[in-house]
CSV table of C-alpha atoms in Angstrom, one decimal:
chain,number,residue,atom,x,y,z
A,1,UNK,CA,0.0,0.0,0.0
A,2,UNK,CA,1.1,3.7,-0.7
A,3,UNK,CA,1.8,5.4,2.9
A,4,UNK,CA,0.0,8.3,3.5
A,5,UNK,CA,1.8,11.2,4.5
A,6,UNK,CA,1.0,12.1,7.9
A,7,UNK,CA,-0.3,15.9,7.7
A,8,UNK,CA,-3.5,14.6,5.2
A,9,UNK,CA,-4.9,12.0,7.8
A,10,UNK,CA,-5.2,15.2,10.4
A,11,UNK,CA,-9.0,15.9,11.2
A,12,UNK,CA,-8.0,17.7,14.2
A,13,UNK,CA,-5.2,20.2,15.9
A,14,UNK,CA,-4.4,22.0,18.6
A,15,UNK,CA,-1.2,23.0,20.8
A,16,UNK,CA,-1.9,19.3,22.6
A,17,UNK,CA,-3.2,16.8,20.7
A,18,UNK,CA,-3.5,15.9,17.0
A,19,UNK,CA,-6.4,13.6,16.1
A,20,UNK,CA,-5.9,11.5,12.5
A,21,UNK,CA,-8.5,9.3,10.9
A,22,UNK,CA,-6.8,6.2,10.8
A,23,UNK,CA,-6.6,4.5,7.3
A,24,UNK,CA,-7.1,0.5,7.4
A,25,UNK,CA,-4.2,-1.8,6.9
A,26,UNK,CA,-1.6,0.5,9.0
A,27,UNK,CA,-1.0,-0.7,12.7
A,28,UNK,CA,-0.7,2.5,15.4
A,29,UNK,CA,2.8,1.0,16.9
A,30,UNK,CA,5.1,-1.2,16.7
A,31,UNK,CA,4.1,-4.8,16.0
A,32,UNK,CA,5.6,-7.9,17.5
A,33,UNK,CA,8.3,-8.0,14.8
A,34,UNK,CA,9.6,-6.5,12.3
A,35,UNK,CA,9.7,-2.3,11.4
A,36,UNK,CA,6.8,-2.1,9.4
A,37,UNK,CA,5.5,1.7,8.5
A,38,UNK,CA,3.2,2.9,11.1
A,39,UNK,CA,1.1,6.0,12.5
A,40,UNK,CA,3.3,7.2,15.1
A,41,UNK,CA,6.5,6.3,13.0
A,42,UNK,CA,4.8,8.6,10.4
A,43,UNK,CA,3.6,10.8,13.1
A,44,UNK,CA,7.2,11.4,14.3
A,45,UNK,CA,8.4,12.2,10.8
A,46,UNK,CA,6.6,15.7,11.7
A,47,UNK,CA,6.5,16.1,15.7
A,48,UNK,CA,9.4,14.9,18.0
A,49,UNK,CA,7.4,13.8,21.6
A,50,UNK,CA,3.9,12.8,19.7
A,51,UNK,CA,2.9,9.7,21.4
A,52,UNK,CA,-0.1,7.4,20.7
A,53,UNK,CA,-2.9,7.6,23.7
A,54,UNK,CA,-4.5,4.6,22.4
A,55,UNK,CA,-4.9,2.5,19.6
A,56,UNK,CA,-7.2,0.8,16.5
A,57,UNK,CA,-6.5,-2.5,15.4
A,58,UNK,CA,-4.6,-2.6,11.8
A,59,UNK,CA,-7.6,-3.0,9.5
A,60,UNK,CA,-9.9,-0.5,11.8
A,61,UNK,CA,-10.2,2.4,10.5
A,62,UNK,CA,-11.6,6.2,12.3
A,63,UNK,CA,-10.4,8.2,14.9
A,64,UNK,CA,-7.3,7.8,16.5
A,65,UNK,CA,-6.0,10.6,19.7
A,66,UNK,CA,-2.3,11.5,19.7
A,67,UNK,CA,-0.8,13.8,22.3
A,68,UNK,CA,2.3,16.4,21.6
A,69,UNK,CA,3.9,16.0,24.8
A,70,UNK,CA,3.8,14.5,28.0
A,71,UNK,CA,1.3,16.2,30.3
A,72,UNK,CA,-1.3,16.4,27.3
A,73,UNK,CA,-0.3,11.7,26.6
A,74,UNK,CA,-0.8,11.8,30.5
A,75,UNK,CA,-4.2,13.5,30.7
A,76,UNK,CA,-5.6,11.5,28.1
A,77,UNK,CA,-4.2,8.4,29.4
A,78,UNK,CA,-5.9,8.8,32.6
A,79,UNK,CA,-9.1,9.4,30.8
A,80,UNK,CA,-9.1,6.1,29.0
A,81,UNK,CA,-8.1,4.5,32.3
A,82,UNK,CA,-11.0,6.1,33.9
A,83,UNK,CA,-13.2,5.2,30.9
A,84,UNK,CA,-14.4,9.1,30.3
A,85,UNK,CA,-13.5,8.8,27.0
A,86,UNK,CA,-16.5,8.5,24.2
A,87,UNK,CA,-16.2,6.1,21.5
A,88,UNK,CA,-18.5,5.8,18.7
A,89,UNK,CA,-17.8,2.5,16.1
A,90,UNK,CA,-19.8,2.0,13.1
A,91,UNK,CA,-19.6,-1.8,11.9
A,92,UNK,CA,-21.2,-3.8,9.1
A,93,UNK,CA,-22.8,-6.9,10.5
A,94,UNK,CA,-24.2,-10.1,9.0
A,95,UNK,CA,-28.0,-10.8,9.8
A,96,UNK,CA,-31.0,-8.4,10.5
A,97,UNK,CA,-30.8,-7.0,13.3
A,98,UNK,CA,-32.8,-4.3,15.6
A,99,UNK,CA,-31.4,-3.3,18.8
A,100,UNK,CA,-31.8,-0.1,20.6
A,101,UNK,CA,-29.6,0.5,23.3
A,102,UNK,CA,-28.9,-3.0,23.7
A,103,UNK,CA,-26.1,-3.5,26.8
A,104,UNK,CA,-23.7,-6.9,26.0
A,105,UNK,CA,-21.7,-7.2,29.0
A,106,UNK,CA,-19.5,-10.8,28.5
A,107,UNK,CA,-16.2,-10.8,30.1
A,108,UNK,CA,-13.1,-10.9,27.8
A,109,UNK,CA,-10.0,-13.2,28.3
A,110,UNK,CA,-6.7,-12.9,25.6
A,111,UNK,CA,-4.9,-15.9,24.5
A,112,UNK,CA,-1.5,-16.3,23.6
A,113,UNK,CA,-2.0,-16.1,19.6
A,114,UNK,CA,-3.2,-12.6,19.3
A,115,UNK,CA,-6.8,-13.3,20.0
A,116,UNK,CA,-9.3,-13.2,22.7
A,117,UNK,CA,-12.4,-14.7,23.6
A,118,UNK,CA,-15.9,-14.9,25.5
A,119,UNK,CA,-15.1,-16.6,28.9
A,120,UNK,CA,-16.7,-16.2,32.8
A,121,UNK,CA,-12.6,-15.8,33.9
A,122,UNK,CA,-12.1,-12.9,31.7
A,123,UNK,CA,-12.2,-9.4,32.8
A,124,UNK,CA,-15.4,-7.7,32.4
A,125,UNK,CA,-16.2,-6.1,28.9
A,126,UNK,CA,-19.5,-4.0,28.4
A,127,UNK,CA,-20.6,-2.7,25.1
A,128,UNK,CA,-23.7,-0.5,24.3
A,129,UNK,CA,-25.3,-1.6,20.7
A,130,UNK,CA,-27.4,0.2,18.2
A,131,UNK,CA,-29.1,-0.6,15.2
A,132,UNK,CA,-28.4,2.2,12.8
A,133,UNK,CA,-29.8,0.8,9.4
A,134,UNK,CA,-31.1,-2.9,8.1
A,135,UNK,CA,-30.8,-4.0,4.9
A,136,UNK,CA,-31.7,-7.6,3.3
A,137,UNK,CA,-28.6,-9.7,4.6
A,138,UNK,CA,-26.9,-7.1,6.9
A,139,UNK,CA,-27.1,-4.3,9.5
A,140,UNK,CA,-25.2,-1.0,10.1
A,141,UNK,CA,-24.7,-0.6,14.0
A,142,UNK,CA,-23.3,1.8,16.2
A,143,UNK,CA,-21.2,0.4,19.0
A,144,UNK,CA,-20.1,2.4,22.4
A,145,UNK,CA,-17.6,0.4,24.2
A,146,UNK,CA,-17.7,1.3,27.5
A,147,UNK,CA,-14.6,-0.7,28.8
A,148,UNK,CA,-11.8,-1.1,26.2
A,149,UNK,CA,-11.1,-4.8,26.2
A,150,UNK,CA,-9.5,-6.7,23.0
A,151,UNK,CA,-11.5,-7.3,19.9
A,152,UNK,CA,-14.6,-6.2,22.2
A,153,UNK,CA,-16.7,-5.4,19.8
A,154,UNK,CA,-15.8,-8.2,17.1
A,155,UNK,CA,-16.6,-10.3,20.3
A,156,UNK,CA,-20.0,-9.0,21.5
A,157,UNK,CA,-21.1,-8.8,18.1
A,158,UNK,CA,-20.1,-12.2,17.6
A,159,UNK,CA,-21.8,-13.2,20.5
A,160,UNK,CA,-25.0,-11.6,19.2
A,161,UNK,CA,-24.8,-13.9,16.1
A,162,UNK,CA,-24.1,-10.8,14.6
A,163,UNK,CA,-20.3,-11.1,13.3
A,164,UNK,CA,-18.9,-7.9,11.1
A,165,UNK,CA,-18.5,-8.6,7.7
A,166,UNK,CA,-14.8,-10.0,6.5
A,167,UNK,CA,-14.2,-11.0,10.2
A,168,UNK,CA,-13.1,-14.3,9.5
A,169,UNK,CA,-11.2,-14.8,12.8
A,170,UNK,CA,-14.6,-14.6,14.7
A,171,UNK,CA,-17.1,-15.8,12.4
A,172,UNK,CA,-17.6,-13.0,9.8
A,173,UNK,CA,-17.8,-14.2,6.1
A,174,UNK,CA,-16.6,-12.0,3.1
A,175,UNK,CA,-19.2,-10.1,1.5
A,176,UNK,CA,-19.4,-10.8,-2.3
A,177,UNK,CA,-21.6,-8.1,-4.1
A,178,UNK,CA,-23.2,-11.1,-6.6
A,179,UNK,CA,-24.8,-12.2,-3.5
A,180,UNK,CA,-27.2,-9.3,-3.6
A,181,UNK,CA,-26.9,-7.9,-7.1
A,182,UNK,CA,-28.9,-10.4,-9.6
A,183,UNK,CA,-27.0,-9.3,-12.6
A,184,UNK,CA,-23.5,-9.5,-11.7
A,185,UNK,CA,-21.4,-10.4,-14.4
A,186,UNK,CA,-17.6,-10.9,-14.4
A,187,UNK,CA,-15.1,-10.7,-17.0
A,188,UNK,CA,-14.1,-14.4,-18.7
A,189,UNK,CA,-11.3,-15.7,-16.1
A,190,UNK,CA,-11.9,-13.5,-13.6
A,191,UNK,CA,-12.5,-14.1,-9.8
A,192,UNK,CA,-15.2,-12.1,-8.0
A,193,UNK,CA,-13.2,-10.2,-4.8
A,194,UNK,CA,-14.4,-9.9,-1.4
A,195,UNK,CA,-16.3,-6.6,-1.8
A,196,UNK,CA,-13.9,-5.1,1.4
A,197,UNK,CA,-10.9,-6.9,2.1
A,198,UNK,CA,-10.5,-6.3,5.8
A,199,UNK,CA,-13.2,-6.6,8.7
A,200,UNK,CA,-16.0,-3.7,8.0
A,201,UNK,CA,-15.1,-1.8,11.5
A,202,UNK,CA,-14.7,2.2,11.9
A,203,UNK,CA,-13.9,4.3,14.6
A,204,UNK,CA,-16.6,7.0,14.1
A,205,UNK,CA,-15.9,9.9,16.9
A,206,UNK,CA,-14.0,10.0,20.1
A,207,UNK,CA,-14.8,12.6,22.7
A,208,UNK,CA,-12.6,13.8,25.3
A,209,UNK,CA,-11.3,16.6,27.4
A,210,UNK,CA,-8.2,18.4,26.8
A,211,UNK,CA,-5.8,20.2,29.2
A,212,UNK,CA,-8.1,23.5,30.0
A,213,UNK,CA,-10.9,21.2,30.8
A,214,UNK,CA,-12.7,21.9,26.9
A,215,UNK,CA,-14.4,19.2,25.1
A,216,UNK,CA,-12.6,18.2,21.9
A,217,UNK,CA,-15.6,15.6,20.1
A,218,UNK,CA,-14.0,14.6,16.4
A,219,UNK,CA,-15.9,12.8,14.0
A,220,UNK,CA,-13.9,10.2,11.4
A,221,UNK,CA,-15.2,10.0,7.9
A,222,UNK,CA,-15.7,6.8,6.6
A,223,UNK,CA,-12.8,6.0,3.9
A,224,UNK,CA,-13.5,4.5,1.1
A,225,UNK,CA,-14.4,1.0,1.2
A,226,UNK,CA,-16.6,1.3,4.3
A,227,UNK,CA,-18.4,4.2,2.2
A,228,UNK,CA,-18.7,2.1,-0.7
A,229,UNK,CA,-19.8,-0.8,1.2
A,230,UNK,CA,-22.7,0.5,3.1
A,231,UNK,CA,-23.8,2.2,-0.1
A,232,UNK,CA,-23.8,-0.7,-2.0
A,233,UNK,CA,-25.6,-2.3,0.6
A,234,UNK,CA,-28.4,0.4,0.6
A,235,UNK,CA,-29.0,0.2,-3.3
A,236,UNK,CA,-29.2,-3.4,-3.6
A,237,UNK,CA,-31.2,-3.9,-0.4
């Protein structure tokens, strides 16, 4: 993939913290191995003491804090530890679903392969669900986790029987447009492609308070395939 440069993912700026919409496919830090391209490698191309104040998976997308120095990473910090920080996800389910202000609240264990999963000795994990828009195979939802356990959402909405679209590593199929469109046609010798090659999981809006006690509430833009996705899914539905 071509890397973005750093200054165009900026949605918002101040003296403290730098908010970025996250594109899909690059991970916030360092992974296990290797020295792959990532946001706060990018992100200290252009400011020395930036630091990451959470992080997105590698194939979510949305809204992603930074801080510029270290009493502004240390605020925030404290806010995700004291769970005061709002987070809005947008995800692409499988099945027809209604839920309005549904609570899931199913405790979270990790395993040693960079997964997690549903189980009574986990810690606990509570997520606030909302349908936002049904269409003939899936739904659109809006998910506020309210602790920040991993792959909590993936989880609960696997739980629900509800798995996000191209979430294969908890139950999620690919979505292949020729399931809904009737005349679909591909060139001779061609293979139809997943219609979005990574799970269908955004970070919508995060809202927080900054150093003089303001509220800073971002919204993320859908990027592309997410856009594409869901308006796919309206026209055909």
């Amino acid at each position: 993939m071509k890397l973005p440069a750093f200054k165009d993912l900026i949605i918002y700026e101040d003296d403290n913290y730098i908010v970025i919409n996250k594109p899909p496919f690059l991970a916030t830090l360092d992974e296990r191995i290797g020295t792959a391209p990532n946001i706060l490698r990018l992100a200290r191309e252009e400011y020395d003491d930036v630091q990451a104040c959470h992080r997105l998976d590698k194939e979510t997308s949305g809204a992603l804090a930074l801080a510029k120095n270290p009493d502004a990473y240390r605020h925030l910090s404290m806010q995700f530890e004291n769970r005061e920080v709002k987070k809005v996800y947008h995800a692409v389910s499988w099945g027809v679903h209604n839920y309005e202000g549904l609570r899931v609240e199913r405790n979270i264990e990790t395993t040693t392969k960079g997964k997690a999963r549903l189980a009574v000795s986990g810690k606990p994990a509570e997520t606030l669900i909302r349908t936002l828009e049904t269409y003939t195979k899936h739904t659109l939802f809006e998910c506020l986790p309210v602790t920040g356990r991993m792959h909590q959402i993936r989880l609960h909405l696997m739980y629900l029987d509800a798995p996000i679209v191209g979430d294969k590593m908890y139950g999620g199929d690919d979505f292949y447009l020729s399931s809904l469109k009737r005349k679909f046609n591909m060139k001779q010798g061609e293979e139809e492609q997943p219609f979005i090659k990574r799970f269908a999981l955004h970070a919508r809006q995060l809202t927080f308070t900054g150093l003089e006690g303001e509220t800073i509430s971002v919204e993320a833009e859908y990027p592309k395939d997410f856009r594409v996705l869901v308006e796919n899914l309206r026209q055909y539905s």
